[in-house]
CSV table of C-alpha atoms in Angstrom, one decimal:
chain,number,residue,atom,x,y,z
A,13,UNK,CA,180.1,2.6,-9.0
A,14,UNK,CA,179.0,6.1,-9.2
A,15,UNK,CA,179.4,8.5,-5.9
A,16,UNK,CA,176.8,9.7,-4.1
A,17,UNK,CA,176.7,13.4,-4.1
A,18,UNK,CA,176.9,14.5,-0.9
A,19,UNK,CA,180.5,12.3,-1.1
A,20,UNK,CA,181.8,14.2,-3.7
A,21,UNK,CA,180.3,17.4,-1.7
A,22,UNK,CA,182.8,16.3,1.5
A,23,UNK,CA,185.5,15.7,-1.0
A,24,UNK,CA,185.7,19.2,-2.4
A,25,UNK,CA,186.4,20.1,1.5
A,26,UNK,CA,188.9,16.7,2.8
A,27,UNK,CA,190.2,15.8,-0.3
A,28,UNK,CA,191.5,12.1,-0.7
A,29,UNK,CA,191.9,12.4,3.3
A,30,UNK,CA,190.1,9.0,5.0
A,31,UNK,CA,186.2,9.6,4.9
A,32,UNK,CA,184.4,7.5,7.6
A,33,UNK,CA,181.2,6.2,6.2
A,34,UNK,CA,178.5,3.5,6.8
A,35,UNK,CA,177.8,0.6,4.8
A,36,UNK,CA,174.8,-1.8,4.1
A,37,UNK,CA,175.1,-5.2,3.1
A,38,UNK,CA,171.9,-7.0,1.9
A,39,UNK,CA,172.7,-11.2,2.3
A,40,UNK,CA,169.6,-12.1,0.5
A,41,UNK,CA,168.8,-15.8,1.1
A,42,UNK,CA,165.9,-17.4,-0.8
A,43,UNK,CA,163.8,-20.3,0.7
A,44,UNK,CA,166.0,-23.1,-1.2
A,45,UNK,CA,168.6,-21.7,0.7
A,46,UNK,CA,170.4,-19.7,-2.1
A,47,UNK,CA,172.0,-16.4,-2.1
A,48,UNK,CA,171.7,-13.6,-4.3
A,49,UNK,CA,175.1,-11.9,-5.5
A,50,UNK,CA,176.1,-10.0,-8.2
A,51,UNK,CA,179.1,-9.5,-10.1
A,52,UNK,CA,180.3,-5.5,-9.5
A,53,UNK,CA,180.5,-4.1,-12.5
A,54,UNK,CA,183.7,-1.4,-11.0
A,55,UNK,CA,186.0,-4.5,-10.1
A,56,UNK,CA,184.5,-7.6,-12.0
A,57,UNK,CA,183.9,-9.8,-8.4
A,58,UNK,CA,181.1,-11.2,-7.2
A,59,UNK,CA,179.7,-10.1,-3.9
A,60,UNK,CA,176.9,-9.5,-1.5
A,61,UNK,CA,174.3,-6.6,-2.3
A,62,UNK,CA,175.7,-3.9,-0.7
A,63,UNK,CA,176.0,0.2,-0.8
A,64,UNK,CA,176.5,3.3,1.4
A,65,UNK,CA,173.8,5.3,3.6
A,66,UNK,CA,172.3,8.7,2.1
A,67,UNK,CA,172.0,11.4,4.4
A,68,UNK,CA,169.0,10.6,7.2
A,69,UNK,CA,168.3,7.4,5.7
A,70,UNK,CA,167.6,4.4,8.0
A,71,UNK,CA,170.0,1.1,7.4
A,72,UNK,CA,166.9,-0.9,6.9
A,73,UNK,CA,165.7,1.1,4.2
A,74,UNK,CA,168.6,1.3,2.7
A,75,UNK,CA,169.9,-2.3,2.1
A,76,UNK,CA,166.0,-2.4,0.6
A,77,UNK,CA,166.6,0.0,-1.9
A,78,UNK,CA,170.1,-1.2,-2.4
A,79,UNK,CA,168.8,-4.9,-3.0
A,80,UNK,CA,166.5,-3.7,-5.7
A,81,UNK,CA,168.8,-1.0,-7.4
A,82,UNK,CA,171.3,-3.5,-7.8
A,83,UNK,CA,169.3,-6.7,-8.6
A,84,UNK,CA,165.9,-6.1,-9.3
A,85,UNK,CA,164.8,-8.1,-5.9
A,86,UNK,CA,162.5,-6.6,-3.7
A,87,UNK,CA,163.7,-8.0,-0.1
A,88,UNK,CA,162.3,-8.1,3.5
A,89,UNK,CA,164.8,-7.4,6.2
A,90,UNK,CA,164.6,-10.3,8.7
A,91,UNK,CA,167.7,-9.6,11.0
A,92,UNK,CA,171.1,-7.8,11.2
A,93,UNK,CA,173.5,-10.3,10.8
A,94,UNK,CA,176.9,-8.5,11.5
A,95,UNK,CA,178.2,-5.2,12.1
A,96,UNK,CA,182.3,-4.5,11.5
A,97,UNK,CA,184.2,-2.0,10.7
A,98,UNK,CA,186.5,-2.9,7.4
A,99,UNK,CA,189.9,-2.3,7.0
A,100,UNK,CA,190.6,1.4,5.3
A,101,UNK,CA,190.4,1.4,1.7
A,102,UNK,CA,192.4,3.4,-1.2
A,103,UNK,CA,190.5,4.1,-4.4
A,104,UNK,CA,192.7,4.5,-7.3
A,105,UNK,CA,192.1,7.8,-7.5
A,106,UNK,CA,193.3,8.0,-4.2
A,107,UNK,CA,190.4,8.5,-1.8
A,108,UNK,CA,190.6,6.9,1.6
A,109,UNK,CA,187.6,5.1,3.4
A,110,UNK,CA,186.8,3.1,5.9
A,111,UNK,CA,183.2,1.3,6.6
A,112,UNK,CA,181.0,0.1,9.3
A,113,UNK,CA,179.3,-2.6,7.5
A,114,UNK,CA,175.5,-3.5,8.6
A,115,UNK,CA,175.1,-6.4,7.2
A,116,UNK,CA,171.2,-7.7,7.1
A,117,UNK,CA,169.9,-10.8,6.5
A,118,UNK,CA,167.0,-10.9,4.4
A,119,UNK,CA,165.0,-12.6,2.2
A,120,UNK,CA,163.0,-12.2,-1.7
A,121,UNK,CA,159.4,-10.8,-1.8
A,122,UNK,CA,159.0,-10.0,-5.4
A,123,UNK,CA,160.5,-8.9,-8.6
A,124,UNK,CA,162.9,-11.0,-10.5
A,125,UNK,CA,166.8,-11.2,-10.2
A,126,UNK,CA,168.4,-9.6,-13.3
A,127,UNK,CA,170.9,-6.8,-13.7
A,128,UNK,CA,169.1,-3.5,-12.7
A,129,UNK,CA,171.3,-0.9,-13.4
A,130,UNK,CA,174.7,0.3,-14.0
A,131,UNK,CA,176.6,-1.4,-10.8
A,132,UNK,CA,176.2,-5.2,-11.5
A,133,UNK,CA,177.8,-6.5,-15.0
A,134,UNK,CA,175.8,-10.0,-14.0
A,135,UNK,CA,172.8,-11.4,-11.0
A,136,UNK,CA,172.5,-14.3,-9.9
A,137,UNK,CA,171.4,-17.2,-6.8
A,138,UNK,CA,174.1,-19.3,-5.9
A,139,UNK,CA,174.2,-22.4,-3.7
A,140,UNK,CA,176.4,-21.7,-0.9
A,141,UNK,CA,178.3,-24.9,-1.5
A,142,UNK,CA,179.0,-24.0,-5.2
A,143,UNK,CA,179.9,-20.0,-4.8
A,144,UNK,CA,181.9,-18.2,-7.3
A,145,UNK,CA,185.3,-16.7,-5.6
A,146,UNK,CA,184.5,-14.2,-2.5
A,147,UNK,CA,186.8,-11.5,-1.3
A,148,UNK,CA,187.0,-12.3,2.2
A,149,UNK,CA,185.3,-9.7,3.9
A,150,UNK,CA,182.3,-10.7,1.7
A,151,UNK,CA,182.5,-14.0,2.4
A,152,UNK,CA,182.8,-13.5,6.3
A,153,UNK,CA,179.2,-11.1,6.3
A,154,UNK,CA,177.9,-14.5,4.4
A,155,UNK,CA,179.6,-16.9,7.0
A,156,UNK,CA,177.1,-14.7,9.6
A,157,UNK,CA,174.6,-14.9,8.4
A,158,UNK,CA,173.6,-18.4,7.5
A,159,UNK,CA,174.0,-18.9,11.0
A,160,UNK,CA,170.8,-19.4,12.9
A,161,UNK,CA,172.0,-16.7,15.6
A,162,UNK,CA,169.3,-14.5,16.6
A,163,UNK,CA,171.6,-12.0,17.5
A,164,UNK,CA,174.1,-10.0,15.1
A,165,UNK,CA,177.9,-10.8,15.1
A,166,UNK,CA,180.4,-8.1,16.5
A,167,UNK,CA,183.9,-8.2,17.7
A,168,UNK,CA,183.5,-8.5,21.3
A,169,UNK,CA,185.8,-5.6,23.3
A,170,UNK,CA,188.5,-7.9,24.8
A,171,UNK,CA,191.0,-6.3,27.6
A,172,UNK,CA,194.0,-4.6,25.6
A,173,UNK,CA,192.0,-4.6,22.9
A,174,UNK,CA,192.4,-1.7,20.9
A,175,UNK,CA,189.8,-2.6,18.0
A,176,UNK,CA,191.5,-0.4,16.0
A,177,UNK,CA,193.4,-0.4,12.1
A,178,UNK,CA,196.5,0.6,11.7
């Protein structure tokens, strides 16, 4: 996946030090009750629609743009689903990260699901009984939401609850 500019701007000044960043997650459902995923074309897995926030830009708008980047779907956000903070990650070129993930549910407008640029090797709806293999964190944002829950999925604060990675 190429990075956006303004990551490779920080990491002139931080280096492979941990970058906090946000993250959008579009879980496209269609009205058969399929989901749209694509096969990542930097690891090989299948996952969710998903990307990081530009500068300025609104979550919303970006899991749109994301969803039709990626896939060639145009999408209509109906509801957040989940937001959680991920685990740090290590690139192998040795950057650090760590996400809040919004993760919207949403649903197909227009266009036509296809690979649409450089980031997906396949694209595809899937039945969510017959799903390819799911890293775990993808599957949990899935897990949200095809709930019927009105209201988003957090960890709730819990006394001696840190919330915290080590």
């Amino acid at each position: 996946m190429p990075t956006p500019d303004f990551i490779l701007a920080l990491r002139e000044h931080v280096g492979h030090d941990l970058l906090w960043l946000t993250g959008v997650t579009a879980v496209v459902i269609d009205e058969e009750g399929r989901v749209l995923l694509h096969q990542r074309s930097d690891t090989g897995q299948w996952a969710l629609i998903s990307g990081i926030l530009e500068p300025g830009e609104q979550p919303a708008v970006a899991v749109v743009r994301e969803a039709f980047e990626e896939t060639g779907v145009h999408v209509e956000v109906e509801r957040i689903s989940s937001v959680i903070t991920d685990a740090p990650v290590t690139y192998p070129n040795g950057d650090r990260v760590q996400y809040l993930d919004i993760a919207f549910r949403c649903r197909p407008v227009g266009g036509e699901a296809r690979v649409n640029d450089d980031e997906s090797l396949a694209v595809g709806w899937f039945a969510p009984d017959d799903l390819p293999p799911l890293a775990d964190h993808v599957r949990e944002r899935l897990v949200h939401a095809l709930k019927d829950e009105p209201a988003p999925y957090f960890v709730q604060p819990s006394p001696g609850r840190s919330g915290g990675f080590s």
